[in-house]
Coordinates of N, CA and C and ligand atoms in Angstrom, one line a residue:
M1 N -19.9 -12.7 -4.8 CA -19.6 -11.3 -4.5 C -18.1 -11.0 -4.5
A2 N -17.6 -10.0 -5.3 CA -16.2 -9.7 -5.2 C -16.0 -8.7 -4.1
K3 N -14.8 -8.9 -3.4 CA -14.6 -8.1 -2.2 C -13.5 -7.1 -2.4
L4 N -13.5 -6.1 -1.5 CA -12.4 -5.1 -1.4 C -11.6 -5.5 -0.1
Y5 N -10.3 -5.8 -0.4 CA -9.4 -6.2 0.7 C -8.5 -5.1 1.0
F6 N -8.2 -4.9 2.3 CA -7.1 -4.0 2.7 C -6.1 -4.7 3.5
Y7 N -4.9 -4.9 2.9 CA -3.7 -5.5 3.6 C -2.9 -4.3 4.1
Y8 N -2.8 -4.2 5.5 CA -2.2 -3.0 6.0 C -1.0 -3.5 7.0
S9 N -0.1 -2.6 7.2 CA 1.0 -2.9 8.1 C 1.9 -1.6 8.3
S10 N 2.9 -1.8 9.0 CA 4.0 -0.8 9.1 C 4.8 -1.0 7.8
M11 N 5.9 -0.2 7.7 CA 6.8 -0.4 6.5 C 7.6 -1.7 6.8
N12 N 8.1 -2.2 5.7 CA 9.0 -3.4 5.8 C 8.3 -4.7 6.2
A13 N 7.0 -4.8 6.0 CA 6.3 -6.0 6.4 C 6.0 -6.9 5.2
G14 N 6.5 -6.5 4.1 CA 6.3 -7.4 2.9 C 5.1 -7.2 2.1
K15 N 4.5 -5.9 2.1 CA 3.3 -5.6 1.4 C 3.5 -5.8 -0.1
S16 N 4.6 -5.2 -0.6 CA 4.9 -5.3 -2.1 C 5.2 -6.7 -2.5
T17 N 5.9 -7.4 -1.6 CA 6.2 -8.8 -1.9 C 5.0 -9.6 -2.0
T18 N 4.1 -9.4 -1.0 CA 2.8 -10.2 -1.0 C 2.0 -9.9 -2.2
L19 N 1.9 -8.6 -2.6 CA 1.1 -8.2 -3.7 C 1.7 -8.9 -5.0
L20 N 3.0 -8.9 -5.2 CA 3.6 -9.5 -6.4 C 3.4 -11.0 -6.4
Q21 N 3.4 -11.6 -5.2 CA 3.1 -13.0 -5.1 C 1.6 -13.3 -5.5
A22 N 0.7 -12.5 -5.0 CA -0.7 -12.7 -5.3 C -0.9 -12.6 -6.8
D23 N -0.2 -11.6 -7.4 CA -0.3 -11.3 -8.9 C 0.2 -12.6 -9.6
F24 N 1.3 -13.1 -9.2 CA 1.9 -14.3 -9.8 C 0.9 -15.5 -9.8
N25 N 0.3 -15.6 -8.6 CA -0.6 -16.7 -8.4 C -1.8 -16.6 -9.4
Y26 N -2.4 -15.4 -9.5 CA -3.5 -15.2 -10.5 C -3.0 -15.6 -11.9
R27 N -1.8 -15.0 -12.3 CA -1.3 -15.2 -13.6 C -1.0 -16.6 -14.0
E28 N -0.4 -17.3 -13.0 CA 0.0 -18.7 -13.3 C -1.3 -19.6 -13.5
R29 N -2.4 -19.1 -13.1 CA -3.7 -19.8 -13.4 C -4.4 -19.2 -14.7
G30 N -3.6 -18.4 -15.4 CA -4.1 -17.9 -16.7 C -5.1 -16.7 -16.5
M31 N -5.1 -16.1 -15.3 CA -6.0 -15.0 -15.1 C -5.3 -13.7 -15.3
Q32 N -6.2 -12.6 -15.6 CA -5.7 -11.3 -15.9 C -5.7 -10.4 -14.7
T33 N -4.7 -9.6 -14.5 CA -4.6 -8.7 -13.4 C -4.3 -7.3 -13.8
M34 N -4.6 -6.3 -13.0 CA -4.2 -4.9 -13.3 C -3.5 -4.4 -12.0
L35 N -2.3 -4.0 -12.2 CA -1.5 -3.5 -11.0 C -1.4 -2.0 -11.0
W36 N -1.5 -1.4 -9.8 CA -1.4 0.0 -9.6 C -0.4 0.4 -8.5
T37 N 0.2 1.5 -8.7 CA 1.0 2.1 -7.5 C 0.9 3.6 -7.6
A38 N 1.3 4.3 -6.6 CA 1.2 5.7 -6.5 C 2.3 6.4 -7.4
A39 N 1.8 7.4 -8.1 CA 2.7 8.2 -9.0 C 3.8 8.9 -8.2
L40 N 3.4 9.3 -6.9 CA 4.4 10.1 -6.2 C 5.5 9.3 -5.5
D41 N 5.4 7.9 -5.6 CA 6.5 7.1 -5.0 C 7.5 6.9 -6.1
D42 N 8.6 7.8 -6.0 CA 9.6 7.8 -7.0 C 10.9 7.1 -6.5
R43 N 10.8 6.2 -5.5 CA 12.0 5.6 -5.0 C 12.8 4.8 -6.0
E44 N 12.0 4.1 -6.8 CA 12.7 3.2 -7.8 C 12.2 3.7 -9.2
E45 N 12.4 2.9 -10.2 CA 11.9 3.3 -11.6 C 10.4 3.6 -11.5
E46 N 10.1 4.8 -12.1 CA 8.7 5.2 -12.1 C 7.8 4.1 -12.8
G47 N 6.7 3.8 -12.3 CA 5.8 2.8 -12.9 C 6.1 1.4 -12.6
W48 N 6.9 1.1 -11.6 CA 7.2 -0.3 -11.3 C 6.9 -0.5 -9.8
I49 N 6.3 -1.6 -9.4 CA 6.2 -2.0 -8.0 C 7.5 -2.8 -7.7
H50 N 8.2 -2.3 -6.7 CA 9.4 -3.0 -6.3 C 9.3 -3.6 -4.9
S51 N 9.7 -4.8 -4.6 CA 9.8 -5.2 -3.2 C 11.2 -5.2 -2.8
R52 N 11.5 -5.2 -1.5 CA 12.8 -5.1 -1.0 C 13.6 -6.4 -1.3
I53 N 12.9 -7.5 -1.6 CA 13.7 -8.7 -1.9 C 14.0 -8.8 -3.4
G54 N 13.7 -7.8 -4.1 CA 14.1 -7.8 -5.5 C 13.1 -8.1 -6.6
L55 N 11.9 -8.5 -6.2 CA 10.8 -8.8 -7.2 C 10.3 -7.4 -7.7
K56 N 9.9 -7.4 -9.0 CA 9.4 -6.1 -9.5 C 8.4 -6.4 -10.6
K57 N 7.5 -5.5 -10.9 CA 6.5 -5.7 -11.9 C 6.0 -4.3 -12.4
K58 N 5.8 -4.1 -13.6 CA 5.3 -2.9 -14.2 C 3.8 -2.6 -13.7
A59 N 3.5 -1.4 -13.4 CA 2.2 -1.1 -12.8 C 1.7 0.2 -13.4
H60 N 0.4 0.4 -13.4 CA -0.2 1.7 -13.7 C -0.1 2.7 -12.5
L61 N 0.0 3.9 -12.8 CA 0.3 4.9 -11.8 C -1.0 5.7 -11.5
F62 N -1.4 5.8 -10.2 CA -2.5 6.6 -9.9 C -2.0 8.0 -9.3
E63 N -2.7 9.0 -9.7 CA -2.5 10.4 -9.2 C -3.7 10.8 -8.5
K64 N -3.7 11.9 -7.8 CA -4.9 12.4 -7.1 C -6.1 12.5 -8.0
E65 N -5.9 12.8 -9.3 CA -7.0 13.1 -10.2 C -7.5 11.8 -10.9
T66 N -6.8 10.7 -10.8 CA -7.1 9.5 -11.5 C -8.5 9.0 -11.1
D67 N -9.4 8.8 -12.0 CA -10.7 8.1 -11.7 C -10.4 6.6 -11.8
M68 N -10.3 6.0 -10.7 CA -10.0 4.5 -10.7 C -11.0 3.7 -11.3
L69 N -12.3 4.1 -11.1 CA -13.4 3.3 -11.7 C -13.4 3.4 -13.2
V70 N -13.2 4.6 -13.8 CA -13.2 4.8 -15.2 C -11.9 4.0 -15.8
A71 N -10.8 4.2 -15.2 CA -9.6 3.6 -15.8 C -9.6 2.1 -15.7
I72 N -10.2 1.5 -14.6 CA -10.2 0.1 -14.5 C -11.3 -0.5 -15.5
S73 N -12.5 0.3 -15.6 CA -13.5 -0.2 -16.5 C -13.0 -0.3 -17.9
M74 N -12.3 0.8 -18.3 CA -11.7 0.8 -19.7 C -10.9 -0.4 -20.0
Q75 N -10.0 -0.7 -19.0 CA -9.1 -1.9 -19.2 C -9.9 -3.2 -19.2
H76 N -10.9 -3.2 -18.4 CA -11.8 -4.4 -18.3 C -12.5 -4.7 -19.5
E77 N -12.9 -3.6 -20.3 CA -13.6 -3.8 -21.5 C -12.6 -4.4 -22.6
D78 N -11.4 -4.0 -22.5 CA -10.3 -4.4 -23.4 C -9.9 -5.9 -23.1
T79 N -9.6 -6.1 -21.9 CA -9.2 -7.5 -21.4 C -9.9 -7.7 -20.1
T80 N -10.7 -8.8 -20.1 CA -11.5 -9.1 -18.9 C -10.5 -9.3 -17.7
L81 N -10.7 -8.5 -16.6 CA -9.8 -8.6 -15.5 C -10.4 -9.5 -14.4
D82 N -9.5 -10.3 -13.8 CA -9.9 -11.2 -12.7 C -9.5 -10.6 -11.3
C83 N -8.6 -9.6 -11.3 CA -8.2 -9.0 -10.0 C -7.5 -7.7 -10.2
V84 N -7.7 -6.8 -9.3 CA -7.0 -5.5 -9.3 C -6.2 -5.4 -8.1
L85 N -4.9 -5.1 -8.2 CA -3.9 -5.0 -7.1 C -3.4 -3.6 -7.0
I86 N -3.5 -3.0 -5.8 CA -3.0 -1.6 -5.6 C -2.0 -1.5 -4.5
D87 N -0.8 -1.1 -4.8 CA 0.3 -0.9 -3.8 C 0.2 0.6 -3.4
E88 N 0.8 0.9 -2.2 CA 0.9 2.3 -1.7 C -0.6 2.9 -1.6
A89 N -1.5 2.0 -1.1 CA -2.9 2.4 -1.1 C -3.2 3.5 -0.1
Q90 N -2.2 3.7 0.8 CA -2.4 4.9 1.8 C -2.5 6.2 1.1
F91 N -2.0 6.2 -0.2 CA -2.0 7.5 -0.9 C -3.2 7.7 -1.8
L92 N -4.2 6.7 -1.8 CA -5.4 6.9 -2.5 C -6.2 8.0 -1.8
T93 N -7.0 8.8 -2.5 CA -7.9 9.7 -1.9 C -9.1 9.0 -1.4
K94 N -9.9 9.7 -0.6 CA -11.1 9.1 -0.1 C -12.1 8.7 -1.3
D95 N -12.2 9.6 -2.2 CA -13.0 9.3 -3.4 C -12.5 8.1 -4.2
Q96 N -11.2 8.0 -4.3 CA -10.7 6.8 -5.0 C -11.0 5.5 -4.3
V97 N -11.0 5.5 -3.0 CA -11.4 4.3 -2.2 C -12.8 3.9 -2.6
F98 N -13.7 4.9 -2.6 CA -15.1 4.6 -3.0 C -15.1 4.1 -4.5
Q99 N -14.3 4.6 -5.3 CA -14.2 4.2 -6.7 C -13.8 2.7 -6.8
V100 N -12.8 2.3 -6.0 CA -12.4 0.9 -6.1 C -13.4 0.0 -5.4
A101 N -14.1 0.5 -4.5 CA -15.2 -0.3 -3.9 C -16.3 -0.6 -5.0
L102 N -16.5 0.4 -5.9 CA -17.5 0.2 -7.0 C -16.9 -0.8 -8.0
V103 N -15.6 -0.9 -8.1 CA -15.0 -1.9 -9.0 C -15.3 -3.3 -8.5
A104 N -15.3 -3.5 -7.2 CA -15.7 -4.7 -6.6 C -17.2 -5.0 -6.7
D105 N -18.0 -4.0 -6.4 CA -19.4 -4.1 -6.3 C -20.1 -4.2 -7.7
Q106 N -19.7 -3.3 -8.6 CA -20.4 -3.2 -9.9 C -19.7 -4.0 -11.0
L107 N -18.4 -4.0 -11.0 CA -17.7 -4.7 -12.1 C -17.4 -6.2 -11.6
R108 N -17.6 -6.4 -10.3 CA -17.4 -7.7 -9.7 C -16.0 -8.2 -9.9
I109 N -15.0 -7.3 -9.7 CA -13.6 -7.7 -9.7 C -13.1 -7.5 -8.3
P110 N -12.4 -8.6 -7.8 CA -11.8 -8.4 -6.4 C -10.7 -7.3 -6.5
V111 N -10.7 -6.5 -5.4 CA -9.6 -5.5 -5.4 C -8.8 -5.7 -4.1
L112 N -7.5 -5.9 -4.3 CA -6.6 -6.1 -3.2 C -5.7 -4.9 -3.0
A113 N -5.9 -4.1 -1.9 CA -5.2 -2.9 -1.7 C -4.2 -3.1 -0.6
Y114 N -3.0 -2.6 -0.8 CA -1.9 -2.8 0.2 C -1.3 -1.5 0.6
G115 N -1.3 -1.2 1.9 CA -0.8 0.1 2.3 C -0.4 0.2 3.8
L116 N 0.1 1.4 4.1 CA 0.4 1.7 5.5 C -0.9 2.0 6.3
R117 N -0.9 1.7 7.6 CA -2.0 2.1 8.4 C -1.8 3.6 8.8
T118 N -0.7 3.8 9.4 CA -0.4 5.2 10.0 C 0.9 5.8 9.5
D119 N 0.9 7.1 9.6 CA 2.1 7.9 9.2 C 3.1 8.1 10.4
F120 N 4.1 8.9 10.2 CA 5.2 9.0 11.2 C 4.7 9.7 12.5
Q121 N 3.5 10.3 12.4 CA 2.9 10.9 13.6 C 1.8 10.1 14.2
A122 N 1.7 8.8 13.8 CA 0.7 7.9 14.3 C -0.7 8.3 13.9
A123 N -0.8 9.0 12.8 CA -2.2 9.4 12.2 C -2.5 8.6 11.0
L124 N -3.8 8.3 10.8 CA -4.2 7.6 9.6 C -3.9 8.4 8.3
F125 N -3.5 7.7 7.3 CA -3.5 8.4 5.9 C -4.9 8.4 5.5
P126 N -5.3 9.4 4.6 CA -6.7 9.4 4.1 C -7.1 8.1 3.4
G127 N -6.3 7.5 2.6 CA -6.6 6.3 1.9 C -6.8 5.2 2.9
S128 N -5.9 5.1 3.9 CA -6.0 4.0 4.9 C -7.3 4.2 5.7
A129 N -7.6 5.4 6.1 CA -8.8 5.7 6.9 C -10.0 5.2 6.2
Q130 N -10.1 5.5 4.9 CA -11.3 5.1 4.2 C -11.4 3.6 3.9
L131 N -10.2 3.0 3.7 CA -10.2 1.6 3.5 C -10.5 0.8 4.8
L132 N -10.0 1.3 5.9 CA -10.4 0.7 7.2 C -11.9 0.8 7.4
A133 N -12.4 1.9 6.9 CA -13.9 2.2 7.1 C -14.7 1.2 6.3
I134 N -14.3 1.0 5.0 CA -15.3 0.3 4.1 C -14.8 -1.0 3.5
A135 N -13.6 -1.4 3.7 CA -13.1 -2.6 3.0 C -13.9 -3.8 3.6
D136 N -14.1 -4.9 2.8 CA -14.8 -6.1 3.3 C -13.9 -6.9 4.2
E137 N -12.6 -6.9 3.9 CA -11.7 -7.7 4.7 C -10.5 -6.9 5.0
L138 N -10.1 -6.9 6.3 CA -8.9 -6.2 6.8 C -7.9 -7.3 7.2
V139 N -6.8 -7.2 6.6 CA -5.7 -8.2 6.9 C -4.4 -7.5 7.3
E140 N -4.0 -7.8 8.5 CA -2.7 -7.2 9.0 C -1.5 -8.0 8.6
L141 N -0.6 -7.4 7.9 CA 0.7 -8.0 7.6 C 1.7 -7.6 8.7
K142 N 2.6 -8.4 9.0 CA 3.4 -8.2 10.2 C 4.9 -8.0 9.9
A143 N 5.5 -7.0 10.5 CA 7.0 -6.8 10.5 C 7.4 -6.8 12.0
V144 N 8.7 -6.8 12.2 CA 9.2 -7.0 13.6 C 10.0 -5.8 14.0
C145 N 9.7 -5.4 15.2 CA 10.5 -4.2 15.9 C 11.8 -4.8 16.3
E146 N 12.7 -3.8 16.6 CA 14.1 -4.2 17.1 C 14.0 -5.1 18.4
C147 N 12.9 -5.0 19.1 CA 12.7 -5.8 20.4 C 12.1 -7.2 20.1
G148 N 11.7 -7.4 18.9 CA 11.1 -8.7 18.5 C 9.6 -8.7 18.5
S149 N 9.0 -7.7 19.1 CA 7.5 -7.5 19.0 C 7.1 -7.1 17.6
K150 N 5.7 -7.2 17.4 CA 5.2 -6.8 16.1 C 5.4 -5.3 16.0
S151 N 5.9 -4.8 14.8 CA 6.0 -3.3 14.6 C 4.7 -2.9 14.0
T152 N 4.1 -1.9 14.6 CA 2.8 -1.3 14.0 C 3.0 0.1 13.7
M153 N 4.1 0.8 14.0 CA 4.3 2.2 13.9 C 5.5 2.4 12.9
N154 N 5.6 3.7 12.4 CA 6.7 4.0 11.5 C 7.3 5.3 12.1
M155 N 8.5 5.3 12.5 CA 9.2 6.5 13.0 C 10.0 7.1 11.8
R156 N 9.9 8.4 11.6 CA 10.7 9.1 10.6 C 12.0 9.5 11.3
V157 N 13.1 9.3 10.7 CA 14.4 9.7 11.3 C 15.2 10.6 10.4
D158 N 16.1 11.4 11.1 CA 17.0 12.3 10.4 C 18.3 11.5 10.0
E159 N 19.3 12.2 9.5 CA 20.5 11.5 9.1 C 21.3 10.9 10.3
E160 N 21.0 11.4 11.5 CA 21.7 10.9 12.7 C 20.9 9.8 13.3
G161 N 19.7 9.5 12.7 CA 18.8 8.5 13.3 C 17.9 9.0 14.4
N162 N 17.9 10.3 14.6 CA 17.0 10.9 15.6 C 15.6 11.0 15.1
P163 N 14.6 10.8 16.0 CA 13.2 10.9 15.5 C 12.8 12.3 15.0
V164 N 12.1 12.3 13.9 CA 11.5 13.6 13.4 C 10.1 13.7 13.9
L165 N 9.8 14.8 14.5 CA 8.5 14.9 15.2 C 7.4 15.7 14.3
A166 N 7.9 16.6 13.4 CA 7.0 17.4 12.6 C 7.4 17.4 11.2
G167 N 6.4 17.7 10.3 CA 6.7 17.8 8.9 C 5.5 17.4 8.1
Q168 N 5.6 17.4 6.7 CA 4.6 17.0 5.8 C 4.2 15.5 6.0
Q169 N 3.0 15.1 5.8 CA 2.6 13.7 6.0 C 3.4 12.9 4.9
T170 N 3.5 13.4 3.7 CA 4.2 12.6 2.7 C 5.7 13.0 2.6
A171 N 6.5 12.0 2.7 CA 8.0 12.1 2.5 C 8.4 10.7 2.0
I172 N 8.6 10.6 0.7 CA 8.9 9.3 0.1 C 10.3 8.9 0.5
G173 N 10.5 7.6 0.9 CA 11.8 7.1 1.3 C 11.7 5.7 1.8
G174 N 12.8 5.1 2.2 CA 12.9 3.8 2.7 C 13.5 3.7 4.0
N175 N 14.5 2.7 4.2 CA 15.1 2.5 5.5 C 16.0 3.7 5.9
E176 N 16.4 4.5 5.0 CA 17.2 5.7 5.4 C 16.3 6.8 6.1
L177 N 15.0 6.7 5.9 CA 14.1 7.7 6.4 C 13.1 7.2 7.5
Y178 N 12.9 5.9 7.5 CA 11.9 5.4 8.4 C 12.4 4.1 9.1
V179 N 11.9 3.9 10.4 CA 12.2 2.7 11.1 C 10.8 2.2 11.6
A180 N 10.5 0.9 11.4 CA 9.3 0.3 11.9 C 9.5 -0.2 13.3
L181 N 8.6 0.2 14.2 CA 8.7 -0.1 15.6 C 7.4 -0.5 16.2
C182 N 7.5 -1.2 17.3 CA 6.3 -1.5 18.1 C 5.9 -0.2 18.8
R183 N 4.6 -0.1 19.3 CA 4.1 1.1 19.8 C 4.9 1.6 21.1
K184 N 5.3 0.6 21.9 CA 6.1 0.9 23.1 C 7.4 1.7 22.7
H185 N 8.1 1.1 21.8 CA 9.4 1.7 21.4 C 9.2 3.0 20.6
F186 N 8.2 3.1 19.8 CA 7.8 4.3 19.1 C 7.6 5.4 20.1
M187 N 6.8 5.2 21.1 CA 6.5 6.2 22.1 C 7.7 6.6 22.9
E188 N 8.5 5.6 23.3 CA 9.7 5.9 24.1 C 10.6 6.8 23.3
K189 N 10.9 6.4 22.1 CA 11.8 7.2 21.3 C 11.3 8.6 21.0
L190 N 10.0 8.7 20.7 CA 9.4 10.0 20.5 C 9.5 10.9 21.7
N191 N 9.3 10.3 22.8 CA 9.3 11.2 24.1 C 10.7 11.3 24.6
G192 N 11.7 10.9 23.9 CA 13.1 11.1 24.3 C 13.5 10.1 25.5
Ligands
ADP201 N1 17.7 -9.7 0.7 C1 16.6 -10.0 1.3 N2 16.2 -11.3 1.4 C2 15.1 -11.7 2.1 N3 14.2 -10.8 2.6 C3 14.5 -9.5 2.5 C4 15.7 -9.0 1.9 N4 15.7 -7.7 1.9 C5 14.6 -7.3 2.6 N5 13.9 -8.4 3.0 C6 12.6 -8.5 3.7 O1 11.6 -8.0 2.8 C7 10.5 -7.4 3.6 C8 10.1 -6.1 3.0 O2 9.5 -6.4 1.8 P1 8.6 -5.3 1.1 O3 7.6 -6.1 0.3 O4 9.5 -4.4 0.3 O5 7.9 -4.5 2.3 P2 6.8 -3.3 2.3 O6 6.2 -3.2 1.0 O7 5.8 -3.7 3.4 O8 7.6 -2.1 2.8 C9 11.1 -7.3 5.0 O9 10.5 -8.3 5.8 C10 12.6 -7.5 4.9 O10 13.1 -8.1 6.0
LIG202 C1 5.4 6.5 7.5 C2 5.4 7.3 6.3 C3 5.7 6.7 5.1 N1 5.6 7.5 4.0 C4 6.1 6.9 2.7 C5 7.5 6.3 2.7 C6 7.4 5.3 1.6 O1 7.7 6.0 0.4 C7 5.9 4.9 1.6 C8 5.7 3.5 2.2 O2 6.4 2.5 1.5 P1 6.4 0.9 1.8 O3 7.8 0.6 2.2 O4 6.0 0.3 0.5 O5 5.4 0.6 2.9 O6 5.2 5.8 2.3 C9 5.2 8.8 4.0 O7 5.1 9.5 3.0 N2 4.8 9.3 5.2 C10 4.9 8.6 6.4 O8 4.6 9.2 7.5
ZN203 ZN1 9.8 -2.8 20.3

């Protein structure tokens, strides 16, 4: 049975690095992979998965309208796939999570999805909510808060480093816009 995996964490926990490492591992054994990332993440070159330690790899882009099952099936007919790897999986829609579940169940290709659990207001992203609900395996990746505890939350900050309390769920950025914190420090900073 092929499984749907959800590797989740705060920002800066090494999700993209781990994804690229898993991809390398498949490929060094002569296996074929298909990489995906969110079209709306325009931090680096469009269509590439970048990790903060400098690894990068070209990827397919998913948009809200992308039918993941159709796109992956077409690729699989062309080149038999051994694994599908998805970065920024928090930005998948609910329907797309069901589509990648069908990739595992019907096409029998393992799907490894990597994403944030929660947003800057401690709410689940739609993709993460659905992955937490239906993935076969949930794996937490760990980053460290300034206090040394595990960071599970993401605080959005302004130019002065003050917490941002309200805004759109999606705001693409990196260390200039977000700080990964443990829950205790997230709550303390948010409550002033
Ligand atoms: N120059 C560096 N050398 C080694 N590790 C680094 C470097 N820069 C960043 N990192 C580490 O890389 C990790 C972030 O990797 P990344 O895959 O981009 O995370 P994520 O996708 O979860 O946001 C952090 O643990 C960070 O400390
Ligand atoms: C917390 C939070 C994050 N985002 C965005 C910011 C980044 O572009 C990605 C996460 O990137 P990672 O380093 O690969 O984990 O998500 C957002 O849009 N809204 C949020 O609340
Ligand atoms: Zn802390």
